């Protein structure tokens, strides 16, 4: 009002505030989904999903999210009408008896939409992403659109995955405030670290391009 210069808009002040904000990283209290917890989640699914197809479906979603380091928004639709970056049926291909290939067209770290191919391989464990995906593909209805869909062809949404996940966490006696669907990605990085993989291998597998990867590895 008195024509005094606005000092908050000066170059030095704006850059100083930007630098300071980088030190104010919010604390992420989400806990990782370990292989043991993942195993329990899959075993508990029949208590939450009454239909065998739904058990198959969410088993595939959870194992794919863990072993592929996926964000849930990269696997399923944001809502029934909002596609988001959900993988499509043509993006998934069985490449051999022991591997499945997924084309991720967009991601948080791929704003230009260059795309990346993610290969999932069979494991020597009871939990296997390839086995789970093959089982799901064998019963999936022959409809176009999002790869993960219900028996009637309707796409799976993030809300539906979160709801099923929260019910499972509660059934296991864990706190829903500690575990979110992003815990699969956190768990994948943490598990890889404890298996002895170096940071570059984890960064490549999880498509990290910054040091924020370190915040995903939990003791």
XYZ file of N, CA, C and O in Angstrom:
876
model
N 0.820 -1.209 0.000
C 0.000 0.000 0.000
C 0.849 1.253 0.000
O 0.481 2.275 -0.591
N 2.004 1.171 0.655
C 2.882 2.342 0.730
C 4.000 2.282 -0.306
O 4.982 2.987 -0.200
N 3.821 1.368 -1.292
C 4.797 1.206 -2.374
C 6.152 0.706 -1.890
O 7.172 0.921 -2.542
N 6.170 0.047 -0.737
C 7.419 -0.541 -0.224
C 7.719 -1.830 -0.987
O 6.825 -2.649 -1.171
N 8.952 -2.030 -1.425
C 9.304 -3.260 -2.168
C 9.030 -4.516 -1.337
O 9.240 -4.541 -0.118
N 8.541 -5.553 -1.994
C 8.258 -6.828 -1.335
C 9.549 -7.648 -1.276
O 9.961 -8.256 -2.259
N 10.190 -7.661 -0.118
C 11.479 -8.341 0.027
C 11.372 -9.860 -0.117
O 12.368 -10.537 -0.402
N 10.175 -10.398 0.079
C 10.020 -11.856 -0.036
C 10.179 -12.322 -1.481
O 10.336 -13.518 -1.727
N 10.106 -11.388 -2.418
C 10.216 -11.755 -3.827
C 11.627 -11.555 -4.383
O 11.858 -11.773 -5.564
N 12.549 -11.153 -3.530
C 13.914 -10.962 -4.009
C 14.559 -12.303 -4.318
O 14.228 -13.331 -3.725
N 15.491 -12.300 -5.244
C 16.145 -13.532 -5.697
C 16.820 -14.265 -4.544
O 16.664 -15.476 -4.381
N 17.554 -13.547 -3.722
C 18.303 -14.156 -2.622
C 17.365 -14.800 -1.610
O 17.583 -15.933 -1.151
N 16.294 -14.088 -1.250
C 15.338 -14.625 -0.267
C 14.655 -15.870 -0.820
O 14.510 -16.884 -0.119
N 14.221 -15.836 -2.065
C 13.510 -16.971 -2.662
C 14.416 -18.200 -2.736
O 13.985 -19.311 -2.434
N 15.687 -17.991 -3.117
C 16.613 -19.113 -3.198
C 16.970 -19.645 -1.809
O 17.140 -20.845 -1.615
N 17.047 -18.757 -0.844
C 17.351 -19.182 0.528
C 16.210 -20.030 1.083
O 16.438 -21.064 1.721
N 14.976 -19.619 0.828
C 13.817 -20.373 1.301
C 13.727 -21.727 0.602
O 13.355 -22.731 1.215
N 14.067 -21.747 -0.698
C 14.047 -23.006 -1.433
C 15.068 -23.981 -0.855
O 14.793 -25.170 -0.653
N 16.273 -23.480 -0.559
C 17.308 -24.331 0.021
C 16.924 -24.840 1.391
O 17.130 -26.010 1.720
N 16.314 -23.967 2.185
C 15.901 -24.355 3.536
C 14.825 -25.428 3.488
O 14.813 -26.354 4.306
N 13.936 -25.324 2.508
C 12.839 -26.296 2.413
C 13.353 -27.703 2.154
O 12.711 -28.688 2.516
N 14.522 -27.803 1.518
C 15.072 -29.123 1.234
C 15.559 -29.835 2.482
O 15.709 -31.058 2.491
N 15.826 -29.087 3.523
C 16.229 -29.695 4.795
C 15.010 -30.100 5.622
O 15.129 -30.868 6.561
N 13.856 -29.558 5.248
C 12.636 -29.840 6.006
C 11.882 -31.004 5.371
O 10.733 -30.892 4.954
N 12.560 -32.137 5.240
C 11.941 -33.322 4.651
C 10.990 -33.971 5.660
O 11.400 -34.290 6.774
N 9.726 -34.151 5.299
C 8.783 -34.750 6.245
C 9.181 -36.180 6.610
O 9.716 -36.915 5.770
N 8.942 -36.556 7.834
C 9.285 -37.895 8.298
C 8.271 -38.892 7.742
O 7.062 -38.704 7.870
N 8.763 -39.940 7.111
C 7.907 -40.984 6.558
C 7.910 -42.161 7.520
O 8.897 -42.870 7.653
N 6.786 -42.360 8.190
C 6.697 -43.417 9.202
C 6.137 -44.730 8.658
O 5.894 -45.664 9.427
N 5.910 -44.783 7.347
C 5.373 -46.018 6.788
C 6.391 -47.150 6.914
O 7.569 -46.971 6.639
N 5.911 -48.298 7.326
C 6.786 -49.449 7.514
C 6.804 -50.321 6.260
O 5.855 -50.318 5.468
N 7.879 -51.077 6.076
C 7.980 -51.919 4.875
C 7.171 -53.207 4.989
O 7.017 -53.768 6.074
N 6.654 -53.640 3.858
C 6.062 -54.971 3.781
C 7.224 -55.941 3.569
O 7.911 -55.895 2.541
N 7.480 -56.776 4.537
C 8.547 -57.767 4.423
C 8.013 -59.001 3.690
O 6.797 -59.146 3.481
N 8.904 -59.895 3.327
C 8.464 -61.134 2.680
C 7.555 -61.943 3.593
O 6.590 -62.566 3.144
N 7.853 -61.915 4.890
C 7.020 -62.631 5.852
C 5.614 -62.037 5.911
O 4.619 -62.775 5.905
N 5.537 -60.706 5.946
C 4.218 -60.064 5.982
C 3.479 -60.302 4.673
O 2.267 -60.563 4.664
N 4.200 -60.237 3.547
C 3.564 -60.491 2.252
C 2.981 -61.893 2.208
O 1.860 -62.100 1.724
N 3.722 -62.842 2.722
C 3.244 -64.232 2.773
C 1.964 -64.326 3.596
O 0.996 -64.990 3.193
N 1.925 -63.636 4.718
C 0.727 -63.654 5.571
C -0.447 -62.945 4.905
O -1.600 -63.363 5.045
N -0.152 -61.862 4.191
C -1.216 -61.145 3.475
C -1.888 -62.058 2.460
O -3.131 -62.112 2.378
N -1.076 -62.764 1.700
C -1.621 -63.646 0.662
C -2.415 -64.806 1.272
O -3.450 -65.204 0.730
N -1.925 -65.325 2.379
C -2.639 -66.426 3.038
C -3.946 -65.973 3.673
O -4.864 -66.784 3.871
N -4.033 -64.683 4.003
C -5.231 -64.157 4.660
C -6.273 -63.665 3.656
O -7.425 -63.426 4.020
N -5.893 -63.523 2.408
C -6.811 -63.000 1.385
C -8.157 -63.734 1.323
O -9.195 -63.092 1.185
N -8.182 -65.074 1.417
C -9.479 -65.769 1.358
C -10.442 -65.362 2.476
O -11.656 -65.568 2.349
N -9.932 -64.801 3.566
C -10.796 -64.357 4.656
C -11.419 -62.995 4.367
O -12.394 -62.602 5.017
N -10.848 -62.290 3.410
C -11.337 -60.953 3.061
C -12.090 -60.962 1.728
O -13.107 -60.278 1.574
N -11.595 -61.738 0.781
C -12.239 -61.845 -0.535
C -12.950 -63.192 -0.636
O -12.314 -64.241 -0.561
N -14.246 -63.153 -0.809
C -15.023 -64.396 -0.822
C -14.911 -65.146 -2.149
O -15.080 -66.368 -2.185
N -14.645 -64.423 -3.230
C -14.567 -65.058 -4.547
C -13.133 -65.476 -4.870
O -12.197 -64.688 -4.698
N -12.944 -66.713 -5.353
C -11.598 -67.174 -5.724
C -10.929 -66.252 -6.748
O -9.714 -66.052 -6.700
N -11.720 -65.698 -7.660
C -11.141 -64.793 -8.665
C -10.511 -63.577 -7.993
O -9.417 -63.140 -8.383
N -11.199 -63.016 -7.001
C -10.684 -61.832 -6.312
C -9.404 -62.155 -5.532
O -8.489 -61.330 -5.457
N -9.352 -63.348 -4.976
C -8.138 -63.786 -4.278
C -6.976 -63.835 -5.268
O -5.869 -63.358 -5.002
N -7.242 -64.413 -6.434
C -6.248 -64.490 -7.498
C -5.812 -63.099 -7.942
O -4.620 -62.827 -8.128
N -6.775 -62.237 -8.114
C -6.532 -60.873 -8.583
C -5.635 -60.088 -7.631
O -4.601 -59.541 -8.045
N -6.011 -60.039 -6.365
C -5.249 -59.230 -5.418
C -3.908 -59.874 -5.058
O -2.956 -59.174 -4.712
N -3.832 -61.185 -5.162
C -2.530 -61.843 -4.990
C -1.569 -61.359 -6.065
O -0.396 -61.072 -5.792
N -2.071 -61.260 -7.294
C -1.243 -60.793 -8.404
C -0.858 -59.325 -8.228
O 0.279 -58.939 -8.495
N -1.796 -58.516 -7.769
C -1.508 -57.096 -7.549
C -0.414 -56.925 -6.507
O 0.561 -56.186 -6.716
N -0.543 -57.616 -5.387
C 0.400 -57.447 -4.279
C 1.791 -57.976 -4.626
O 2.807 -57.332 -4.332
N 1.863 -59.155 -5.243
C 3.173 -59.718 -5.566
C 3.865 -58.904 -6.670
O 5.088 -58.723 -6.639
N 3.079 -58.403 -7.613
C 3.651 -57.567 -8.673
C 4.183 -56.262 -8.094
O 5.272 -55.797 -8.457
N 3.413 -55.668 -7.180
C 3.835 -54.414 -6.548
C 5.146 -54.605 -5.793
O 6.042 -53.750 -5.865
N 5.278 -55.715 -5.097
C 6.484 -55.959 -4.296
C 7.691 -56.272 -5.177
O 8.716 -55.580 -5.100
N 7.582 -57.270 -6.016
C 8.749 -57.714 -6.775
C 9.103 -56.774 -7.929
O 10.223 -56.811 -8.430
N 8.160 -55.921 -8.331
C 8.445 -54.970 -9.396
C 8.702 -53.565 -8.905
O 8.865 -52.649 -9.707
N 8.734 -53.387 -7.579
C 8.967 -52.071 -6.973
C 7.936 -51.046 -7.498
O 8.267 -49.888 -7.707
N 6.715 -51.478 -7.684
C 5.728 -50.591 -8.291
C 5.057 -49.663 -7.283
O 4.820 -50.041 -6.136
N 4.753 -48.467 -7.729
C 3.810 -47.604 -7.032
C 2.425 -48.103 -7.421
O 2.222 -48.527 -8.567
N 1.468 -48.055 -6.509
C 0.157 -48.618 -6.823
C -0.513 -47.882 -7.977
O -1.253 -48.478 -8.768
N -0.239 -46.582 -8.115
C -0.811 -45.820 -9.214
C -0.267 -46.212 -10.573
O -0.812 -45.788 -11.603
N 0.797 -47.000 -10.592
C 1.354 -47.498 -11.855
C 0.709 -48.812 -12.257
O 0.817 -49.230 -13.416
N 0.047 -49.466 -11.321
C -0.562 -50.768 -11.596
C -2.050 -50.690 -11.861
O -2.568 -51.364 -12.760
N -2.752 -49.892 -11.065
C -4.211 -49.847 -11.177
C -4.690 -48.417 -11.421
O -3.944 -47.461 -11.245
N -5.954 -48.292 -11.800
C -6.509 -46.988 -12.121
C -6.726 -46.134 -10.870
O -6.947 -46.661 -9.778
N -6.695 -44.827 -11.059
C -6.964 -43.913 -9.944
C -8.405 -44.033 -9.484
O -8.707 -43.938 -8.294
N -9.314 -44.223 -10.432
C -10.739 -44.412 -10.133
C -11.355 -45.163 -11.307
O -10.664 -45.468 -12.294
N -12.640 -45.443 -11.215
C -13.301 -46.184 -12.299
C -13.218 -45.445 -13.627
O -13.134 -46.058 -14.694
N -13.229 -44.123 -13.566
C -13.236 -43.327 -14.791
C -11.892 -42.685 -15.109
O -11.673 -42.252 -16.235
N -11.019 -42.621 -14.124
C -9.719 -41.985 -14.336
C -8.647 -43.053 -14.465
O -8.281 -43.720 -13.492
N -8.138 -43.202 -15.686
C -7.166 -44.250 -15.980
C -5.853 -44.051 -15.232
O -5.280 -44.999 -14.686
N -5.367 -42.814 -15.195
C -4.063 -42.571 -14.586
C -2.969 -43.224 -15.416
O -2.993 -43.168 -16.649
N -2.025 -43.883 -14.748
C -0.917 -44.549 -15.445
C -1.035 -46.071 -15.346
O -0.043 -46.780 -15.505
N -2.224 -46.579 -15.091
C -2.411 -48.018 -14.904
C -1.930 -48.804 -16.117
O -2.163 -48.415 -17.269
N -1.232 -49.911 -15.864
C -0.776 -50.752 -16.966
C -1.994 -51.366 -17.663
O -2.997 -51.701 -17.033
N -1.882 -51.510 -18.965
C -2.952 -52.052 -19.785
C -2.686 -53.509 -20.137
O -1.553 -54.003 -20.000
N -3.716 -54.184 -20.600
C -3.582 -55.615 -20.868
C -2.496 -55.888 -21.902
O -1.767 -56.893 -21.817
N -2.316 -55.000 -22.874
C -1.292 -55.201 -23.892
C 0.114 -54.901 -23.395
O 1.101 -55.165 -24.088
N 0.219 -54.352 -22.184
C 1.531 -54.010 -21.618
C 2.184 -55.182 -20.897
O 3.337 -55.080 -20.473
N 1.450 -56.264 -20.734
C 1.962 -57.419 -19.980
C 2.138 -58.608 -20.920
O 1.223 -58.959 -21.679
N 3.310 -59.210 -20.861
C 3.599 -60.318 -21.771
C 4.397 -61.401 -21.061
O 5.390 -61.110 -20.384
N 3.955 -62.651 -21.214
C 4.707 -63.790 -20.686
C 5.818 -64.085 -21.680
O 5.552 -64.467 -22.828
N 7.063 -63.865 -21.272
C 8.187 -64.019 -22.199
C 8.824 -65.402 -22.167
O 9.501 -65.792 -23.107
N 8.626 -66.129 -21.069
C 9.142 -67.496 -20.970
C 8.439 -68.183 -19.814
O 7.575 -67.593 -19.161
N 8.830 -69.419 -19.564
C 8.213 -70.152 -18.459
C 8.560 -69.528 -17.117
O 7.845 -69.734 -16.129
N 9.637 -68.751 -17.086
C 10.111 -68.210 -15.811
C 10.143 -66.685 -15.757
O 10.759 -66.124 -14.846
N 9.505 -66.030 -16.700
C 9.559 -64.566 -16.679
C 8.320 -63.922 -17.294
O 7.686 -64.500 -18.183
N 8.020 -62.740 -16.786
C 6.927 -61.923 -17.307
C 7.471 -60.522 -17.529
O 8.221 -60.002 -16.700
N 7.098 -59.921 -18.633
C 7.581 -58.590 -18.985
C 6.435 -57.581 -18.913
O 5.355 -57.825 -19.436
N 6.689 -56.461 -18.247
C 5.681 -55.415 -18.114
C 6.243 -54.113 -18.669
O 7.334 -53.684 -18.291
N 5.493 -53.494 -19.563
C 5.883 -52.196 -20.111
C 5.220 -51.100 -19.272
O 4.000 -50.981 -19.252
N 6.036 -50.339 -18.575
C 5.540 -49.220 -17.783
C 5.719 -47.953 -18.618
O 6.826 -47.455 -18.791
N 4.621 -47.443 -19.148
C 4.689 -46.327 -20.094
C 4.948 -44.990 -19.411
O 5.545 -44.101 -20.001
N 4.461 -44.843 -18.197
C 4.646 -43.586 -17.469
C 4.943 -43.890 -16.000
O 4.478 -44.886 -15.461
N 5.688 -43.021 -15.371
C 5.941 -43.145 -13.940
C 6.296 -41.776 -13.386
O 6.498 -40.815 -14.137
N 6.410 -41.706 -12.089
C 6.725 -40.443 -11.419
C 8.073 -39.902 -11.864
O 8.271 -38.686 -11.943
N 9.018 -40.787 -12.142
C 10.360 -40.358 -12.544
C 10.533 -40.389 -14.062
O 11.643 -40.257 -14.565
N 9.429 -40.573 -14.773
C 9.474 -40.601 -16.236
C 8.376 -39.691 -16.771
O 7.415 -40.148 -17.383
N 8.522 -38.408 -16.501
C 7.500 -37.446 -16.872
C 7.364 -37.281 -18.388
O 6.321 -36.841 -18.875
N 8.406 -37.624 -19.136
C 8.355 -37.498 -20.594
C 7.694 -38.703 -21.258
O 7.472 -38.715 -22.463
N 7.385 -39.714 -20.459
C 6.714 -40.895 -21.000
C 7.578 -41.717 -21.939
O 7.092 -42.273 -22.924
N 8.858 -41.826 -21.618
C 9.762 -42.621 -22.453
C 9.463 -44.117 -22.316
O 9.664 -44.889 -23.238
N 8.989 -44.507 -21.139
C 8.647 -45.902 -20.901
C 9.841 -46.743 -20.475
O 10.988 -46.419 -20.794
N 9.571 -47.798 -19.752
C 10.623 -48.707 -19.307
C 10.051 -50.119 -19.224
O 8.874 -50.300 -18.888
N 10.850 -51.100 -19.562
C 10.419 -52.495 -19.497
C 10.887 -53.092 -18.182
O 12.063 -53.000 -17.826
N 9.962 -53.700 -17.461
C 10.268 -54.316 -16.173
C 10.101 -55.827 -16.306
O 9.038 -56.310 -16.722
N 11.148 -56.542 -15.993
C 11.119 -58.000 -16.080
C 10.974 -58.611 -14.689
O 11.746 -58.287 -13.787
N 9.992 -59.452 -14.542
C 9.795 -60.192 -13.295
C 10.177 -61.641 -13.540
O 9.800 -62.216 -14.565
N 10.902 -62.212 -12.588
C 11.398 -63.580 -12.766
C 10.881 -64.495 -11.658
O 10.538 -64.047 -10.555
N 10.851 -65.769 -11.961
C 10.436 -66.766 -10.975
C 11.408 -66.761 -9.802
O 12.595 -66.469 -9.964
N 10.889 -67.060 -8.647
C 11.714 -67.112 -7.448
C 11.750 -68.543 -6.923
O 10.982 -69.405 -7.337
N 12.646 -68.773 -5.993
C 12.745 -70.097 -5.370
C 11.886 -70.152 -4.114
O 11.929 -71.119 -3.364
N 11.108 -69.081 -3.877
C 10.279 -69.008 -2.677
C 8.848 -69.476 -2.971
O 8.466 -69.691 -4.121
N 8.064 -69.596 -1.902
C 6.652 -69.930 -2.072
C 5.930 -68.791 -2.795
O 4.970 -69.021 -3.526
N 6.395 -67.563 -2.551
C 5.802 -66.397 -3.202
C 6.560 -66.130 -4.491
O 7.767 -65.887 -4.470
N 5.840 -66.165 -5.608
C 6.483 -65.975 -6.903
C 5.625 -65.066 -7.778
O 4.455 -65.383 -8.035
N 6.165 -63.940 -8.245
C 5.370 -63.029 -9.063
C 4.952 -63.631 -10.399
O 3.849 -63.367 -10.882
N 5.811 -64.445 -10.986
C 5.493 -65.051 -12.275
C 4.361 -66.057 -12.123
O 3.397 -66.074 -12.902
N 4.458 -66.887 -11.109
C 3.400 -67.871 -10.851
C 2.072 -67.173 -10.562
O 1.018 -67.581 -11.066
N 2.127 -66.121 -9.773
C 0.914 -65.384 -9.413
C 0.289 -64.709 -10.634
O -0.927 -64.755 -10.833
N 1.120 -64.087 -11.463
C 0.608 -63.413 -12.659
C 0.043 -64.410 -13.666
O -0.998 -64.170 -14.279
N 0.719 -65.526 -13.838
C 0.218 -66.543 -14.764
C -1.133 -67.083 -14.302
O -2.042 -67.328 -15.119
N -1.258 -67.290 -13.003
C -2.513 -67.781 -12.446
C -3.635 -66.778 -12.698
O -4.751 -67.150 -13.074
N -3.321 -65.489 -12.524
C -4.325 -64.445 -12.761
C -4.665 -64.329 -14.240
O -5.848 -64.242 -14.616
N -3.657 -64.341 -15.104
C -3.890 -64.236 -16.541
C -4.763 -65.384 -17.037
O -5.595 -65.220 -17.937
N -4.614 -66.547 -16.410
C -5.391 -67.714 -16.815
C -6.881 -67.578 -16.573
O -7.682 -68.265 -17.223
N -7.276 -66.699 -15.660
C -8.706 -66.536 -15.352
C -9.231 -65.148 -15.726
O -10.433 -64.901 -15.661
N -8.328 -64.235 -16.119
C -8.759 -62.880 -16.451
C -9.705 -62.889 -17.643
O -9.443 -63.545 -18.642
N -10.816 -62.129 -17.589
C -11.728 -62.073 -18.731
C -11.042 -61.437 -19.940
O -10.157 -60.593 -19.794
N -11.439 -61.848 -21.109
C -10.828 -61.342 -22.340
C -11.448 -59.994 -22.708
O -12.286 -59.901 -23.602
N -11.032 -58.970 -21.983
C -11.545 -57.621 -22.223
C -10.364 -56.658 -22.341
O -9.319 -56.867 -21.727
N -10.515 -55.598 -23.139
C -9.446 -54.611 -23.262
C -9.417 -53.702 -22.036
O -10.286 -53.765 -21.175
N -8.409 -52.852 -21.974
C -8.341 -51.885 -20.872
C -7.297 -52.249 -19.839
O -6.291 -52.911 -20.134
N -7.539 -51.835 -18.613
C -6.589 -52.055 -17.532
C -6.333 -53.541 -17.317
O -7.271 -54.351 -17.322
N -5.061 -53.869 -17.107
C -4.681 -55.273 -16.929
C -5.362 -55.877 -15.714
O -5.875 -56.987 -15.768
N -5.354 -55.139 -14.604
C -5.977 -55.661 -13.389
C -7.451 -55.247 -13.368
O -7.777 -54.062 -13.248
N -8.305 -56.229 -13.510
C -9.746 -55.958 -13.543
C -10.503 -57.062 -12.814
O -9.969 -58.145 -12.560
N -11.734 -56.765 -12.484
C -12.597 -57.735 -11.801
C -13.153 -58.735 -12.812
O -12.989 -58.566 -14.023
N -13.834 -59.755 -12.321
C -14.348 -60.818 -13.186
C -15.311 -60.282 -14.236
O -15.399 -60.824 -15.344
N -16.013 -59.193 -13.913
C -16.947 -58.608 -14.859
C -16.298 -57.655 -15.840
O -16.971 -57.122 -16.731
N -15.006 -57.423 -15.694
C -14.291 -56.549 -16.614
C -14.045 -55.145 -16.093
O -13.291 -54.381 -16.693
N -14.674 -54.777 -14.961
C -14.478 -53.439 -14.401
C -13.060 -53.308 -13.864
O -12.541 -54.240 -13.232
N -12.411 -52.173 -14.089
C -11.017 -52.008 -13.639
C -10.894 -51.933 -12.124
O -11.804 -51.445 -11.437
N -9.795 -52.424 -11.618
C -9.488 -52.293 -10.195
C -8.992 -50.869 -9.956
O -8.261 -50.310 -10.770
N -9.397 -50.267 -8.843
C -8.989 -48.900 -8.526
C -8.080 -48.878 -7.302
O -8.027 -49.840 -6.529
N -7.399 -47.753 -7.129
C -6.510 -47.598 -5.976
C -7.298 -47.686 -4.678
O -6.811 -48.235 -3.682
N -8.497 -47.141 -4.662
C -9.322 -47.195 -3.450
C -9.644 -48.640 -3.084
O -9.586 -49.025 -1.915
N -9.971 -49.449 -4.087
C -10.304 -50.845 -3.820
C -9.097 -51.612 -3.283
O -9.226 -52.398 -2.343
N -7.941 -51.363 -3.875
C -6.720 -52.025 -3.396
C -6.420 -51.603 -1.967
O -6.102 -52.432 -1.113
N -6.540 -50.302 -1.685
C -6.271 -49.793 -0.335
C -7.237 -50.384 0.678
O -6.844 -50.699 1.812
N -8.502 -50.546 0.284
C -9.510 -51.096 1.192
C -9.200 -52.547 1.545
O -9.230 -52.940 2.718
N -8.907 -53.350 0.524
C -8.568 -54.757 0.763
C -7.289 -54.857 1.589
O -7.202 -55.643 2.540
N -6.309 -54.039 1.241
C -5.039 -54.048 1.960
C -5.234 -53.698 3.434
O -4.686 -54.364 4.326
N -6.034 -52.671 3.717
C -6.272 -52.249 5.108
C -6.976 -53.343 5.905
O -6.657 -53.570 7.075
N -7.929 -54.027 5.277
C -8.617 -55.116 5.970
C -7.658 -56.250 6.297
O -7.729 -56.858 7.377
N -6.744 -56.532 5.387
C -5.759 -57.587 5.626
C -4.803 -57.213 6.752
O -4.492 -58.042 7.620
N -4.351 -55.962 6.739
C -3.444 -55.486 7.788
C -4.118 -55.594 9.155
O -3.498 -56.019 10.146
N -5.374 -55.240 9.210
C -6.128 -55.343 10.465
C -6.255 -56.795 10.902
O -6.106 -57.122 12.093
N -6.542 -57.688 9.954
C -6.659 -59.120 10.256
C -5.361 -59.669 10.844
O -5.385 -60.571 11.699
N -4.237 -59.112 10.403
C -2.932 -59.584 10.882
C -2.548 -58.970 12.219
O -1.497 -59.284 12.783
N -3.400 -58.071 12.729
C -3.114 -57.441 14.008
C -2.106 -56.316 13.923
O -1.533 -55.909 14.941
N -1.906 -55.791 12.719
C -0.979 -54.679 12.524
C -1.761 -53.365 12.460
O -2.982 -53.363 12.331
N -1.046 -52.255 12.536
C -1.679 -50.947 12.538
C -1.766 -50.392 11.114
O -0.763 -50.301 10.419
N -2.969 -50.006 10.711
C -3.146 -49.469 9.358
C -2.433 -48.129 9.182
O -2.117 -47.751 8.053
N -2.168 -47.427 10.272
C -1.443 -46.157 10.145
C 0.026 -46.385 9.787
O 0.703 -45.490 9.280
N 0.522 -47.591 10.056
C 1.924 -47.908 9.784
C 2.147 -48.501 8.397
O 3.260 -48.442 7.864
N 1.115 -49.091 7.834
C 1.258 -49.779 6.555
C 0.278 -49.230 5.525
O -0.926 -49.203 5.745
N 0.827 -48.793 4.409
C 0.041 -48.311 3.282
C 0.480 -49.097 2.046
O 1.446 -49.855 2.083
N -0.223 -48.905 0.938
C 0.139 -49.671 -0.256
C 1.547 -49.332 -0.743
O 2.182 -50.148 -1.417
N 2.049 -48.150 -0.404
C 3.421 -47.796 -0.790
C 4.435 -48.620 0.004
O 5.631 -48.622 -0.328
N 3.971 -49.302 1.042
C 4.855 -50.144 1.851
C 5.423 -51.311 1.044
O 6.450 -51.886 1.416
N 4.759 -51.668 -0.074
C 5.307 -52.721 -0.934
C 6.614 -52.247 -1.569
O 7.598 -52.990 -1.616
N 6.622 -51.017 -2.046
C 7.822 -50.454 -2.674
C 8.932 -50.249 -1.645
O 10.098 -50.537 -1.908
N 8.544 -49.788 -0.465
C 9.508 -49.626 0.623
C 10.079 -50.986 1.017
O 11.290 -51.138 1.228
N 9.211 -51.971 1.092
C 9.646 -53.314 1.465
C 10.568 -53.948 0.440
O 11.522 -54.646 0.795
N 10.294 -53.698 -0.839
C 11.137 -54.254 -1.896
C 12.560 -53.717 -1.795
O 13.529 -54.472 -1.907
N 12.679 -52.405 -1.577
C 14.007 -51.787 -1.453
C 14.727 -52.291 -0.210
O 15.924 -52.601 -0.253
N 14.006 -52.386 0.896
C 14.603 -52.842 2.151
C 15.054 -54.292 2.045
O 16.157 -54.651 2.480
N 14.218 -55.139 1.451
C 14.558 -56.554 1.288
C 15.786 -56.712 0.407
O 16.687 -57.510 0.710
N 15.849 -55.954 -0.679
C 16.997 -56.036 -1.584
C 18.283 -55.622 -0.882
O 19.345 -56.226 -1.076
N 18.187 -54.607 -0.039
C 19.353 -54.120 0.707
C 19.881 -55.198 1.650
O 21.083 -55.460 1.718
N 18.971 -55.846 2.358
C 19.388 -56.874 3.305
C 19.853 -58.147 2.603
O 20.538 -58.975 3.211
N 19.493 -58.303 1.335
C 19.979 -59.448 0.566
C 21.374 -59.192 0.001
O 21.964 -60.062 -0.637
N 21.886 -57.974 0.226
C 23.242 -57.671 -0.190
C 23.379 -56.955 -1.517
O 24.502 -56.773 -2.016
N 22.269 -56.534 -2.116
C 22.358 -55.803 -3.376
C 22.887 -54.396 -3.111
O 22.568 -53.786 -2.099
N 23.714 -53.897 -4.044
C 24.263 -52.562 -3.847
C 23.236 -51.505 -4.243
O 22.224 -51.808 -4.887
N 23.520 -50.281 -3.878
C 22.544 -49.204 -4.034
C 22.212 -48.939 -5.497
O 21.085 -48.576 -5.847
N 23.186 -49.143 -6.390
C 22.944 -48.919 -7.823
C 21.978 -49.958 -8.387
O 21.124 -49.635 -9.222
N 22.107 -51.183 -7.944
C 21.198 -52.238 -8.391
C 19.769 -51.956 -7.933
O 18.809 -52.134 -8.694
N 19.639 -51.514 -6.688
C 18.309 -51.205 -6.146
C 17.707 -50.009 -6.872
O 16.509 -50.004 -7.203
N 18.534 -49.005 -7.127
C 18.058 -47.808 -7.823
C 17.554 -48.151 -9.219
O 16.514 -47.647 -9.664
N 18.273 -49.036 -9.893
C 17.863 -49.436 -11.243
C 16.574 -50.243 -11.205
O 15.656 -50.016 -12.006
N 16.477 -51.173 -10.261
C 15.284 -52.014 -10.159
C 14.053 -51.199 -9.798
O 12.956 -51.453 -10.307
N 14.243 -50.213 -8.917
C 13.112 -49.407 -8.473
C 12.920 -48.116 -9.235
O 12.043 -47.318 -8.930
N 13.775 -47.903 -10.246
C 13.661 -46.728 -11.117
C 13.808 -45.422 -10.341
O 13.136 -44.439 -10.616
N 14.746 -45.418 -9.376
C 15.043 -44.202 -8.624
C 16.145 -43.432 -9.332
O 17.118 -44.021 -9.809
N 16.021 -42.135 -9.380
C 17.020 -41.296 -10.033
C 17.570 -40.222 -9.099
O 18.218 -39.289 -9.527
N 17.282 -40.368 -7.822
C 17.790 -39.400 -6.849
C 18.117 -40.125 -5.552
O 17.819 -41.310 -5.382
N 18.693 -39.384 -4.629
C 19.101 -39.963 -3.349
C 17.930 -40.242 -2.420
O 18.134 -40.758 -1.319
N 16.709 -39.935 -2.853
C 15.545 -40.231 -2.007
C 15.404 -41.735 -1.797
O 14.701 -42.176 -0.889
N 16.103 -42.522 -2.634
C 16.096 -43.976 -2.460
C 16.489 -44.365 -1.043
O 15.935 -45.304 -0.466
N 17.448 -43.645 -0.466
C 17.931 -43.987 0.877
C 16.820 -43.931 1.919
O 16.868 -44.613 2.939
N 15.806 -43.106 1.669
C 14.703 -42.992 2.639
C 13.792 -44.213 2.588
O 12.939 -44.392 3.457
N 13.953 -45.024 1.550
C 13.102 -46.217 1.410
C 13.665 -47.432 2.135
O 12.961 -48.396 2.375
N 14.929 -47.391 2.433
C 15.555 -48.529 3.091
C 15.409 -48.383 4.598
O 15.969 -47.483 5.207
N 14.647 -49.279 5.187
C 14.356 -49.202 6.618
C 15.099 -50.296 7.379
O 15.207 -51.438 6.922
N 15.576 -49.946 8.542
C 16.282 -50.933 9.363
C 15.303 -51.908 9.961
O 14.146 -51.602 10.164
